[in-house]
CSV table of C-alpha atoms and ligand atoms in Angstrom, one decimal:
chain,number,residue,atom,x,y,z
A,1409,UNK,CA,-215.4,-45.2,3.0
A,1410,UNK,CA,-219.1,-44.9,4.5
A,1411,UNK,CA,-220.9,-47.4,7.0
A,1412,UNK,CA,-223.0,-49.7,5.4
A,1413,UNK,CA,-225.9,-48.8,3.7
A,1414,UNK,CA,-228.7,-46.7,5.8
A,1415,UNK,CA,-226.6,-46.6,8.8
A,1416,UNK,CA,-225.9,-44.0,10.4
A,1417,UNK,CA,-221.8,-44.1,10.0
A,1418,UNK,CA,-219.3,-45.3,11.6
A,1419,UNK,CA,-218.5,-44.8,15.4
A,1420,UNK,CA,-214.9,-44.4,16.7
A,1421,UNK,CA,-214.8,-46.4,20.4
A,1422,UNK,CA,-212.9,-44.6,23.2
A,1423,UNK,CA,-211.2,-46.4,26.0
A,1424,UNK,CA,-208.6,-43.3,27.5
A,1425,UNK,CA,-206.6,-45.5,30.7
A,1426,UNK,CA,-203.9,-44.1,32.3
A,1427,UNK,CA,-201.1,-44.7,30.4
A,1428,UNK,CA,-202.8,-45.8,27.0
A,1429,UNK,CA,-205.3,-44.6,24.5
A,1430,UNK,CA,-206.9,-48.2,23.1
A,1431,UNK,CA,-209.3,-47.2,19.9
A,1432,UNK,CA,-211.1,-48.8,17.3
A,1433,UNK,CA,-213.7,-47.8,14.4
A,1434,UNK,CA,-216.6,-49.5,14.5
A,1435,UNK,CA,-219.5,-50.7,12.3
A,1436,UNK,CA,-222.6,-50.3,14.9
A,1437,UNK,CA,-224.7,-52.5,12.5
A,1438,UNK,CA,-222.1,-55.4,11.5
A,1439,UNK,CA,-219.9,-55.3,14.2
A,1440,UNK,CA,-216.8,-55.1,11.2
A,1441,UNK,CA,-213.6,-52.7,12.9
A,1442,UNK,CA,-211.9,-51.6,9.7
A,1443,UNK,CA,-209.4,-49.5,12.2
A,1444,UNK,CA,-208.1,-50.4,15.5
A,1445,UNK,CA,-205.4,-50.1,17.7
A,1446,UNK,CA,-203.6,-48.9,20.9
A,1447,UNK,CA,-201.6,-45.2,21.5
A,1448,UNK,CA,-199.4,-45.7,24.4
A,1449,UNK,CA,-197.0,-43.7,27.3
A,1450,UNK,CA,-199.7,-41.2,27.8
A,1451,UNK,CA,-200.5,-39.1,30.9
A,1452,UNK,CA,-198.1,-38.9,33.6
A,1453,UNK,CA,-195.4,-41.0,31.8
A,1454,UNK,CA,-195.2,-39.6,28.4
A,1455,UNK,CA,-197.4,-37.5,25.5
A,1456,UNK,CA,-200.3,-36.3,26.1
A,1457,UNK,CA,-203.9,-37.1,25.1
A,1458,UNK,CA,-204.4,-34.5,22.6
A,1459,UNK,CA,-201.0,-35.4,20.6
A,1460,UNK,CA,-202.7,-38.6,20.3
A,1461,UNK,CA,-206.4,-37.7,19.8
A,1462,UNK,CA,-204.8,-35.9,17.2
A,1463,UNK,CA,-202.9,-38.7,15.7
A,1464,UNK,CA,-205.9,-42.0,16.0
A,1465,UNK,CA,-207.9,-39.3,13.8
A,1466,UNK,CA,-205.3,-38.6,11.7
A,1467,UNK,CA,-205.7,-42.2,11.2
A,1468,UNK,CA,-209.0,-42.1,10.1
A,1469,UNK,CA,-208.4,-39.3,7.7
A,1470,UNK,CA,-205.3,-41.3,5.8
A,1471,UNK,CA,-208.4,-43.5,4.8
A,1472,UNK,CA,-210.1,-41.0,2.7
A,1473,UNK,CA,-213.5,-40.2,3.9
A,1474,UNK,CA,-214.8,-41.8,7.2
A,1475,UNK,CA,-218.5,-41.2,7.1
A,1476,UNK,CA,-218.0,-40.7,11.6
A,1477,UNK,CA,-221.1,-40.7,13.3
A,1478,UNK,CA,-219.9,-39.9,16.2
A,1479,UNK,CA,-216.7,-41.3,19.2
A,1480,UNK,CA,-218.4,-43.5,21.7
A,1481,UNK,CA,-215.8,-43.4,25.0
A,1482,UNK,CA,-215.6,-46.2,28.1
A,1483,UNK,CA,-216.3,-44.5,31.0
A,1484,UNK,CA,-215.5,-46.3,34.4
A,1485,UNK,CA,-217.7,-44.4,36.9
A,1486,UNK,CA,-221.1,-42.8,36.7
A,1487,UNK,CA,-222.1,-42.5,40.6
A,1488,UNK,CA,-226.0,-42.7,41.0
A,1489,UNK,CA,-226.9,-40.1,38.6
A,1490,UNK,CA,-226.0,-42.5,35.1
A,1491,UNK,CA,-228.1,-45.5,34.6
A,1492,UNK,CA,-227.7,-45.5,30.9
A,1493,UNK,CA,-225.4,-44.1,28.3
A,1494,UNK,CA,-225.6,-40.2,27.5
A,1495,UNK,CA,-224.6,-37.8,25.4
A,1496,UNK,CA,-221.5,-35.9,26.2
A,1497,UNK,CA,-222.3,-32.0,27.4
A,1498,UNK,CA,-221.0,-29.4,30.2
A,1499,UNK,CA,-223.0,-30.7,33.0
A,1500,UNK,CA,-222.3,-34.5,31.7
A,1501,UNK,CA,-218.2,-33.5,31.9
A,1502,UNK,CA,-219.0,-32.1,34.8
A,1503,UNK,CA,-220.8,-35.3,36.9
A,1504,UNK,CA,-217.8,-37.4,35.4
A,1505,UNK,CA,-215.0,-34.7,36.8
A,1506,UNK,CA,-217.4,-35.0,40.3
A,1507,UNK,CA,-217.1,-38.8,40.0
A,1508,UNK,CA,-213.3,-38.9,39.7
A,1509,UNK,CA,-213.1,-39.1,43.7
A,1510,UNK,CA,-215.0,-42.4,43.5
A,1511,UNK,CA,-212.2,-43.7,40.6
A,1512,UNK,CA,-209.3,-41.5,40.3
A,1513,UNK,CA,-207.1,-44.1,38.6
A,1514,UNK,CA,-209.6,-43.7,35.7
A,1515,UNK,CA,-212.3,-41.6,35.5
A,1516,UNK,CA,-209.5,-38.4,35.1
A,1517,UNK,CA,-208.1,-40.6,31.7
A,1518,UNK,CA,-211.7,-40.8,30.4
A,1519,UNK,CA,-212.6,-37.3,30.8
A,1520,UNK,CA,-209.2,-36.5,29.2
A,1521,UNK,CA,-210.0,-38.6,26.0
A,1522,UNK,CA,-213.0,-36.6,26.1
A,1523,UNK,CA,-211.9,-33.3,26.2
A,1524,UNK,CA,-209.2,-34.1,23.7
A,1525,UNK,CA,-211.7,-35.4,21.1
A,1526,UNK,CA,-213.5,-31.9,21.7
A,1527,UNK,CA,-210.4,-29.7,20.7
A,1528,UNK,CA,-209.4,-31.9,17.6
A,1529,UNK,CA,-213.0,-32.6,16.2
A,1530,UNK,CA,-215.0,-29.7,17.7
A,1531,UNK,CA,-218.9,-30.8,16.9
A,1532,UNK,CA,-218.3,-34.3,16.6
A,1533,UNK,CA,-221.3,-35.9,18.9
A,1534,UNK,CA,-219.8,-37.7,21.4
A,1535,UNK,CA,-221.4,-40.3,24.1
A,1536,UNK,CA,-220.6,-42.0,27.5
A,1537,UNK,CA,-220.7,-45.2,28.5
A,1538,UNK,CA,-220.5,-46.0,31.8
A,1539,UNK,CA,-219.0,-49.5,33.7
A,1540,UNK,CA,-221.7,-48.9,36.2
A,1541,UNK,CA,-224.8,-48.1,34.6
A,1542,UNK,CA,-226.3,-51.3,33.7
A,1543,UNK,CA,-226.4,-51.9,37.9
A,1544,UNK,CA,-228.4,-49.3,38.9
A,1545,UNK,CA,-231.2,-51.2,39.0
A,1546,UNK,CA,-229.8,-53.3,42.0
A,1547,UNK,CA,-232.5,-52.9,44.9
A,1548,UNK,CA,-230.9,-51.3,48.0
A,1549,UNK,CA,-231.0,-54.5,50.1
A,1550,UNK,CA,-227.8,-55.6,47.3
A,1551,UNK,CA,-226.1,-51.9,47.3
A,1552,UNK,CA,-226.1,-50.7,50.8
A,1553,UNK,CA,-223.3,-51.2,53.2
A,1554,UNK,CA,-224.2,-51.9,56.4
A,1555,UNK,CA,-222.1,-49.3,57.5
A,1556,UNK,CA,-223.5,-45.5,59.1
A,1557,UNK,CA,-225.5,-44.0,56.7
A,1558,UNK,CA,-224.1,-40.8,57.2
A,1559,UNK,CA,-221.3,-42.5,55.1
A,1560,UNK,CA,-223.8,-43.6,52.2
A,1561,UNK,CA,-225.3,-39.8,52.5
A,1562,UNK,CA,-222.4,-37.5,52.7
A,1563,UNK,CA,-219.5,-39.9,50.9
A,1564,UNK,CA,-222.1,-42.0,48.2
A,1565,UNK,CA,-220.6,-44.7,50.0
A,1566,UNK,CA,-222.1,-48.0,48.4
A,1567,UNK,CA,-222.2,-50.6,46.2
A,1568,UNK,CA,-221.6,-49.4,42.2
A,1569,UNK,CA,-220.4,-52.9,40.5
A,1570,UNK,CA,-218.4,-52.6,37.3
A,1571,UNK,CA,-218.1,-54.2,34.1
A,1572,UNK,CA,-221.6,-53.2,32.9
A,1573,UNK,CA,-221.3,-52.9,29.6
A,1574,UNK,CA,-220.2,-56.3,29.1
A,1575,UNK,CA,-223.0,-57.5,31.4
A,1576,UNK,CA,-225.3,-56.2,29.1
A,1577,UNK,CA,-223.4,-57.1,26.0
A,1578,UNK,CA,-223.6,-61.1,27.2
A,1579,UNK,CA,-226.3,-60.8,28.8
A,1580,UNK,CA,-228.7,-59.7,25.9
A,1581,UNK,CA,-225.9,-62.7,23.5
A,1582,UNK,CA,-227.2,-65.5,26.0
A,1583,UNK,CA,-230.5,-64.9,26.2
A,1584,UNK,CA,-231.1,-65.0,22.4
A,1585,UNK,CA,-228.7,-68.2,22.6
A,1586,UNK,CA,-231.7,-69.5,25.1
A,1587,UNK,CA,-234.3,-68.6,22.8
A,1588,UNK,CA,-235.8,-65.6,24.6
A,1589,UNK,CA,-235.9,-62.3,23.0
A,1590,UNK,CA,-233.4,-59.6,24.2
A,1591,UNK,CA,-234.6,-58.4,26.8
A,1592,UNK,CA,-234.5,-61.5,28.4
A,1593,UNK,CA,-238.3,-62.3,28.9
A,1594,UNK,CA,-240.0,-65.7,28.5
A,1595,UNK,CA,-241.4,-66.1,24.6
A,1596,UNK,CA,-245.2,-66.9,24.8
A,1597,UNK,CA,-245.8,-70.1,26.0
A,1598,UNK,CA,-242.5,-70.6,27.5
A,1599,UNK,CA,-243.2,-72.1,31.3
A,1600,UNK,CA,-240.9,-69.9,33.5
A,1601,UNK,CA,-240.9,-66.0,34.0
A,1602,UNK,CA,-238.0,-63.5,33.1
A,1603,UNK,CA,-234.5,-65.5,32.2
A,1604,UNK,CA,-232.1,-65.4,35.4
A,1605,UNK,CA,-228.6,-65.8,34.4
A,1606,UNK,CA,-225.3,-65.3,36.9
A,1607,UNK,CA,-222.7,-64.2,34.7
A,1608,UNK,CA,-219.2,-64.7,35.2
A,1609,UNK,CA,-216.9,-62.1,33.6
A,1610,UNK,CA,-213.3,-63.2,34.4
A,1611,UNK,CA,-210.5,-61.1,33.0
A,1612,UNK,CA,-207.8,-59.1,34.5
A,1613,UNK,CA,-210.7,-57.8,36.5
A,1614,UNK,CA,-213.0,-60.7,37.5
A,1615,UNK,CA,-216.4,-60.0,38.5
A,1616,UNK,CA,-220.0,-62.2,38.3
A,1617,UNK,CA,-223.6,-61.1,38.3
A,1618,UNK,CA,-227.2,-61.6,38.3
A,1619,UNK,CA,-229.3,-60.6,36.0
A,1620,UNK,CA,-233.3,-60.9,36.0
A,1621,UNK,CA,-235.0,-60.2,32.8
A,1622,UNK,CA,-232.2,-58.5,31.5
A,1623,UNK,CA,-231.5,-56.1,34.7
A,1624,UNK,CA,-229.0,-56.3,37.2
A,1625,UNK,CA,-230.3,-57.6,40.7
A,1626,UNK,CA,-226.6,-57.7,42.2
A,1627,UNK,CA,-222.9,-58.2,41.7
A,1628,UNK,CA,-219.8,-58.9,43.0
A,1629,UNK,CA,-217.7,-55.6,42.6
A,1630,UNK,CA,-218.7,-52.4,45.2
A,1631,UNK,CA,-217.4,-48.8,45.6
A,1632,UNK,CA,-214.4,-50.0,43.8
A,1633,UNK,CA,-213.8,-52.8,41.6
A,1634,UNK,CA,-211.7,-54.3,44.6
A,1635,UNK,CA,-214.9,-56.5,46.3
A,1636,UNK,CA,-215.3,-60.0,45.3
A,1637,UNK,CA,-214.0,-62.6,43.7
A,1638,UNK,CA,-209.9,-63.4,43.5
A,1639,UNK,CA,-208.5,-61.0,40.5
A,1640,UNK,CA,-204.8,-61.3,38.7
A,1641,UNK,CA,-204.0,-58.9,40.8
A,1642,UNK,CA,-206.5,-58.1,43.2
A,1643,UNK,CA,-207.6,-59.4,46.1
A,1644,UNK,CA,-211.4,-59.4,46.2
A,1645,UNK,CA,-212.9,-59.7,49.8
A,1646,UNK,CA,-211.3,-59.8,52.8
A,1647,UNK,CA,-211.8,-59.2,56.4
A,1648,UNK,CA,-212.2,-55.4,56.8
A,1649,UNK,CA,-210.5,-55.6,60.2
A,1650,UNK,CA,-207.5,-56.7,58.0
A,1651,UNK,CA,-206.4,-52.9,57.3
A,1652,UNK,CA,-206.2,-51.8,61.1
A,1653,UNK,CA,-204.9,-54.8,62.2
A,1654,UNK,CA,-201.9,-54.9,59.5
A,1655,UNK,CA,-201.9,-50.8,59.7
A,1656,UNK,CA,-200.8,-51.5,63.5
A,1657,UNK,CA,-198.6,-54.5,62.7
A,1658,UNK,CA,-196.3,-52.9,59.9
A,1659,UNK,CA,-196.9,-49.1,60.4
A,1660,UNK,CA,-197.9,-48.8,57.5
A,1661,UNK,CA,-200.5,-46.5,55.9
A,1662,UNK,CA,-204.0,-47.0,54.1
A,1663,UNK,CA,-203.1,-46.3,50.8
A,1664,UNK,CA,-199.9,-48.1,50.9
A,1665,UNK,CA,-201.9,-50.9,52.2
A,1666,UNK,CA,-204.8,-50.6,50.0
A,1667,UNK,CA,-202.0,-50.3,47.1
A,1668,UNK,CA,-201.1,-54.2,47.9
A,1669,UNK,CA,-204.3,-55.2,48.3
A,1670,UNK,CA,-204.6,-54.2,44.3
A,1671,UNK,CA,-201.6,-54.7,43.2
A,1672,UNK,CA,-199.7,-57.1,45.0
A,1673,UNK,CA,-202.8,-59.9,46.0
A,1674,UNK,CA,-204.7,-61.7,44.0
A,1675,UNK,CA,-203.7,-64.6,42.0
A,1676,UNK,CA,-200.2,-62.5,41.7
A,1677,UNK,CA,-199.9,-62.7,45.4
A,1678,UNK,CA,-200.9,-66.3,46.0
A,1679,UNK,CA,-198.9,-68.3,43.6
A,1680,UNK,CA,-195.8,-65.7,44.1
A,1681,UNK,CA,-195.2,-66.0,40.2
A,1682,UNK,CA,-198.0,-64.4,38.2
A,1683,UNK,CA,-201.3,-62.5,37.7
A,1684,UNK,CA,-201.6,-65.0,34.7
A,1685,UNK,CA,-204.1,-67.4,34.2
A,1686,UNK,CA,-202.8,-69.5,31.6
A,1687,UNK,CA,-199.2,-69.4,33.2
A,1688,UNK,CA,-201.1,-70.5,36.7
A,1689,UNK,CA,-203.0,-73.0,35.7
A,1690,UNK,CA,-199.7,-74.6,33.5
A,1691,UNK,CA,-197.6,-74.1,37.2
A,1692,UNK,CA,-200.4,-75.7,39.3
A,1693,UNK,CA,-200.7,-79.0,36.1
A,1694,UNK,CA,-196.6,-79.2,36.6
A,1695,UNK,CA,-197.4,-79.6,40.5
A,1696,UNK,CA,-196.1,-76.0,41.6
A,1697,UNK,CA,-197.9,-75.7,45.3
A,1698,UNK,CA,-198.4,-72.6,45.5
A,1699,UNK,CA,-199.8,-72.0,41.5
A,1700,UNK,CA,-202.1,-74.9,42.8
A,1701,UNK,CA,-203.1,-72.8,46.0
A,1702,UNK,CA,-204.3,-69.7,44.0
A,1703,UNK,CA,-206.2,-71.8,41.5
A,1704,UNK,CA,-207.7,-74.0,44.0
A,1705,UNK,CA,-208.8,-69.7,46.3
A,1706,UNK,CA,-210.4,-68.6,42.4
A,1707,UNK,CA,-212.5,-71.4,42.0
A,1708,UNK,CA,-213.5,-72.0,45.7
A,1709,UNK,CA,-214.7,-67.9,45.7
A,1710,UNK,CA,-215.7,-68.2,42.6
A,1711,UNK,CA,-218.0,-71.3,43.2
A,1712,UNK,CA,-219.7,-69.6,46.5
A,1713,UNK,CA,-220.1,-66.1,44.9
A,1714,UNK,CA,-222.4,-68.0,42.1
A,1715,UNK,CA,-224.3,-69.8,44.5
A,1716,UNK,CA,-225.1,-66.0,46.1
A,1717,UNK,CA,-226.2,-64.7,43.5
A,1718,UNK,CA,-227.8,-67.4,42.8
A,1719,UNK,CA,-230.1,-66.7,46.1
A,1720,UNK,CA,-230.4,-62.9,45.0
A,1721,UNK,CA,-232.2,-64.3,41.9
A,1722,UNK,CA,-234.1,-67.0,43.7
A,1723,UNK,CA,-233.1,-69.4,41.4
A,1724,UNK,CA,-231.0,-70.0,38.0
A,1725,UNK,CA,-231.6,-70.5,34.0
A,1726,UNK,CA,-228.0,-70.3,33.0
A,1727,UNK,CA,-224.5,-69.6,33.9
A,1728,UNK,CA,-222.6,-67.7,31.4
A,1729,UNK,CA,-218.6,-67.7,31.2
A,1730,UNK,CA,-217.5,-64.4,29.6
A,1731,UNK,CA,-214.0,-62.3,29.2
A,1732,UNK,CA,-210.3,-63.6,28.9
A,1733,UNK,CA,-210.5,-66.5,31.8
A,1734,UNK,CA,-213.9,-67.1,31.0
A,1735,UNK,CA,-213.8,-67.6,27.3
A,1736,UNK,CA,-210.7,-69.6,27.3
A,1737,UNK,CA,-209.8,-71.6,30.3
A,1738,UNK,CA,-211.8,-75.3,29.9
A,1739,UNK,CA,-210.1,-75.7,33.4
A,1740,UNK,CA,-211.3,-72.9,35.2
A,1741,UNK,CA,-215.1,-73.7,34.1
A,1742,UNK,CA,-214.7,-77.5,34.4
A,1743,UNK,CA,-214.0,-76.8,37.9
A,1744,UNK,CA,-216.4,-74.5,38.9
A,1745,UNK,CA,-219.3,-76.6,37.0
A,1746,UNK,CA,-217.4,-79.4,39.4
A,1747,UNK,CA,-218.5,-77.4,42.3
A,1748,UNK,CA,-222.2,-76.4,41.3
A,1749,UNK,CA,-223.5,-79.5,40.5
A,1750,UNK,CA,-226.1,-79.2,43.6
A,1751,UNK,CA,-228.0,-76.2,41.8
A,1752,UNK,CA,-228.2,-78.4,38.7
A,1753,UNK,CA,-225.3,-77.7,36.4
A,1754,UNK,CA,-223.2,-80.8,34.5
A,1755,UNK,CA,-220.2,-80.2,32.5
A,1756,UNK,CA,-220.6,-81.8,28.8
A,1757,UNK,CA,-216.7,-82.3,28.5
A,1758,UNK,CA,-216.4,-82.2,24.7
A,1759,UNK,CA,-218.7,-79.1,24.4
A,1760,UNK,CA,-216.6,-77.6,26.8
A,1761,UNK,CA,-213.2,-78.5,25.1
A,1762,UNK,CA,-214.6,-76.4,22.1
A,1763,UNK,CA,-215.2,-73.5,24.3
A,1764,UNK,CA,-218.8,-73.9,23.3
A,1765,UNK,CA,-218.0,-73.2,19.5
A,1766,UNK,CA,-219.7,-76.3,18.4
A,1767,UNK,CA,-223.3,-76.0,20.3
A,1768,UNK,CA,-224.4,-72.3,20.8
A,1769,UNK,CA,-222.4,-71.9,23.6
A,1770,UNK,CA,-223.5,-74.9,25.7
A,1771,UNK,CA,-220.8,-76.6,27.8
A,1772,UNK,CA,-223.5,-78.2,29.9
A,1773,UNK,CA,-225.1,-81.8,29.6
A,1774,UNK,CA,-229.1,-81.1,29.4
A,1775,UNK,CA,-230.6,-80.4,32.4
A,1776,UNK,CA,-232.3,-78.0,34.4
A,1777,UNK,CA,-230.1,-75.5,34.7
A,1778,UNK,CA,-227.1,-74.6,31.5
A,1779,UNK,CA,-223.5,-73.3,31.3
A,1780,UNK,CA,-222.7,-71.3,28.8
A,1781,UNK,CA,-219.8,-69.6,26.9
A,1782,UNK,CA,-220.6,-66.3,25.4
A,1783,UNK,CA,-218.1,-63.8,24.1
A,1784,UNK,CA,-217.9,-60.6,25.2
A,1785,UNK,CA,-218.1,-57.6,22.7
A,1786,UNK,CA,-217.9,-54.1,24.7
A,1787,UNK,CA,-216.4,-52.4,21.7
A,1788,UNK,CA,-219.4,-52.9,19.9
A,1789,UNK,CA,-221.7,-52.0,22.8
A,1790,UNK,CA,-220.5,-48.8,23.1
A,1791,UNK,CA,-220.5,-48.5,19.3
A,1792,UNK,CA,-224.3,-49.2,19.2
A,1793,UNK,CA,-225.1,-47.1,21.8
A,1794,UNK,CA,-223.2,-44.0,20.3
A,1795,UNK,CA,-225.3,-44.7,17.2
A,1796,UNK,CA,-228.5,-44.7,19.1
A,1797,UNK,CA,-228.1,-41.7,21.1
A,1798,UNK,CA,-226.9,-40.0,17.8
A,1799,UNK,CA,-229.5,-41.0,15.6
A,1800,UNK,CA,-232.3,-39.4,18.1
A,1801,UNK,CA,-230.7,-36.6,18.6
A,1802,UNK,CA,-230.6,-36.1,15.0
B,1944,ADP,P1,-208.9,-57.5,30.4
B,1944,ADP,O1,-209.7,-57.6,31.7
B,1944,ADP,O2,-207.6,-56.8,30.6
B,1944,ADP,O3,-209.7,-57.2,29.2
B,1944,ADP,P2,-208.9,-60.2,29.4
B,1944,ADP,O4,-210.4,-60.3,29.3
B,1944,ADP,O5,-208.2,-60.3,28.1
B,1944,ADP,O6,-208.4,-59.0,30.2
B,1944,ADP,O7,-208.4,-61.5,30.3
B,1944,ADP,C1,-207.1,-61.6,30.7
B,1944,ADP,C2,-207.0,-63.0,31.4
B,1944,ADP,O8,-207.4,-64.0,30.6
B,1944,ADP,C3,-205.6,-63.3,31.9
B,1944,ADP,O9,-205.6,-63.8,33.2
B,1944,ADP,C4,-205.2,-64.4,30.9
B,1944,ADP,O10,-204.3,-65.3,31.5
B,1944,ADP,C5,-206.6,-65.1,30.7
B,1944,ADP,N1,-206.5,-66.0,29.6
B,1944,ADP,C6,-206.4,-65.7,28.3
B,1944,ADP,N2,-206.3,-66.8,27.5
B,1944,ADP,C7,-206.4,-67.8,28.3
B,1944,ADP,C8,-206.3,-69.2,28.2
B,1944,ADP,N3,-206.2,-69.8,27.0
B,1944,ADP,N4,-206.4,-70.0,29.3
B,1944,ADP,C9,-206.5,-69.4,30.5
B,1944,ADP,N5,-206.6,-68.1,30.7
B,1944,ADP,C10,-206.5,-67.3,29.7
């Protein structure tokens, strides 16, 4: 089997987590994923990421030829020093092994898939693509702390954001959807300047941004993908005071603490039940209080953290709805489009039934500003940027 014609093969797309090895071969050119799936109980818990390196390829070879142009693997942090993707080498291995103190939960896994691709397909071109690249070009004023700056110096203590890769997926998806070209600048003749869109990527991990032409200007998510908005299990911003304060209250430590905060908050922590959406929002339609509660904190952060960025991009085009919450829950978007109806936006009920399915992903009545629903695609992202960085290295 060979990628379509004058492509430049197939790319196999990486995501190594802790405890799982998710994979999928991927067309870069039509998006098609003859092969996908998910190796589980790896690391700590079980096999390790070799034995199953060895057995996704093993995979691909029980399929007769696989024209592979190369493994394209999700990396969650890239510090400062990645603002796009890269080709894997020492030094690269290296600055992701350095970054591991600034995600230890995941950069480790990543590197692991890595290193395990090297030992069972040795010369098989391999690239990184990082969560946080696509937000380096945040000016300082949206990544810097105001905290000592010894801790920004010594500790790369700052704002990162996440989620970039889908950011950029949607992103470039919604501005073609708008009628601008990809990189999200005005056609000719077209009365305002770049395209400013807040995205809202709402998952397991919820996070928005704004984006400016096609670049990041700011975003929810900071040194860890803890800041922001409410999360399943997560619970976004709080008072900072809140650690020393409960740290002398309960006697207990900062990692145990920080450990709830992550695991045990969010929309998990409000409603007491679940860190599901769709089980939430059935709870809180049945009348359950407390399902209520935690669907009434997600919209009400959600609603505000739009309106911010909306400041940080001095104005807005579109709002775009992206990831499992996003593309799914009509409730969810009805009531945050409830809440922004000052900066311009108006549900269109129907078109927002349909998820946007039937009218290019407009949930929005006409008017000056539009909601959108775009699905996200970071599979094929990472796909198209393996094949990029292959092909000019060739
Ligand atoms: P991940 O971040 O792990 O990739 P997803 O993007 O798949 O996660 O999003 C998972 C979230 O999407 C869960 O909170 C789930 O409840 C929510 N979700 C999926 N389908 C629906 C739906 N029909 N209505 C509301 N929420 C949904």
């Amino acid at each position: 089997m060979a990628g379509s014609p004058g492509s430049a093969g197939l790319v196999l797309v990486l995501n190594s987590g802790s405890s799982s090895v998710k994979y999928a071969l991927v067309d870069p050119d039509t998006g098609e994923r003859p092969l996908s799936g998910q190796a589980e109980n790896i690391g700590a818990s079980g096999g390790s990421y070799h034995d199953a390196l060895t057995r996704i390829l093993g995979h691909l070879d029980d399929r007769g030829h696989v024209d592979l142009a190369g493994a394209g693997h999700r990396v969650v942090h890239g510090g400062e020093r990645f603002s796009d993707s890269v080709l894997v080498d020492d030094e690269v291995l290296d600055a992701i092994r350095a970054f591991s103190r600034l995600a230890p939960l995941h950069n480790p896994a990543n590197l692991a898939g890595i290193e395990a691709v090297a030992q069972v397909r040795p010369g098989l071109p391999q690239v990184a693509v990082f969560d946080t690249a696509f937000h380096q070009t945040m000016p300082p004023a949206a990544y810097r702390y105001a905290v000592p700056q010894e801790w920004y110096k010594r500790h790369a203590v700052r704002r990162y954001g996440f989620h970039g890769t889908s950011y950029r997926f949607v992103s470039e998806r919604a501005a073609t959807l708008l009628g601008h070209p990809p990189a999200g600048h005005p056609p000719a003749g077209h009365p305002s300047a770049a395209l400013r869109l807040v995205v809202a990527h709402l998952g397991n991990g919820c996070s928005a941004a704004a984006i400016s032409g096609g670049r990041s200007v700011d975003t929810t998510m900071g040194l860890t993908p803890m800041e922001g908005l409410v999360m399943g299990t997560r619970s976004g911003d709080v008072d900072p005071g809140l650690l020393g304060y409960l740290a002398e209250q309960t006697g207990r430590g900062a990692a145990d603490l920080t450990d709830a905060l992550d695991t045990r908050s969010g929309l998990l922590g409000l409603s007491g039940t679940s860190n599901d959406m769709r089980t939430i929002s059935e709870a809180a339609e049945r009348g359950d209080e407390r399902a209520g509660l935690a669907l009434d904190v997600f919209v009400h952060r959600l609603a505000k953290a739009v309106a911010g960025l909306t400041a940080s991009l001095g104005g807005l085009d579109a709002l775009v709805f992206t990831a499992g919450i996003g593309e799914n829950s009509v409730l969810v978007r009805s009531r945050v489009l409830a809440r922004l109806g000052f900066l311009g936006l108006a549900e269109d009920p129907a078109a927002n039934a349909a998820h946007g399915q039937t009218s290019g992903g407009r949930i929005s009545l006409p008017g000056p500003v539009q909601a959108l629903v775009v699905p996200t695609d970071e599979e094929l992202m990472i796909a198209r940027d393996t094949a990029r960085l292959v092909s000019a290295e060739r």
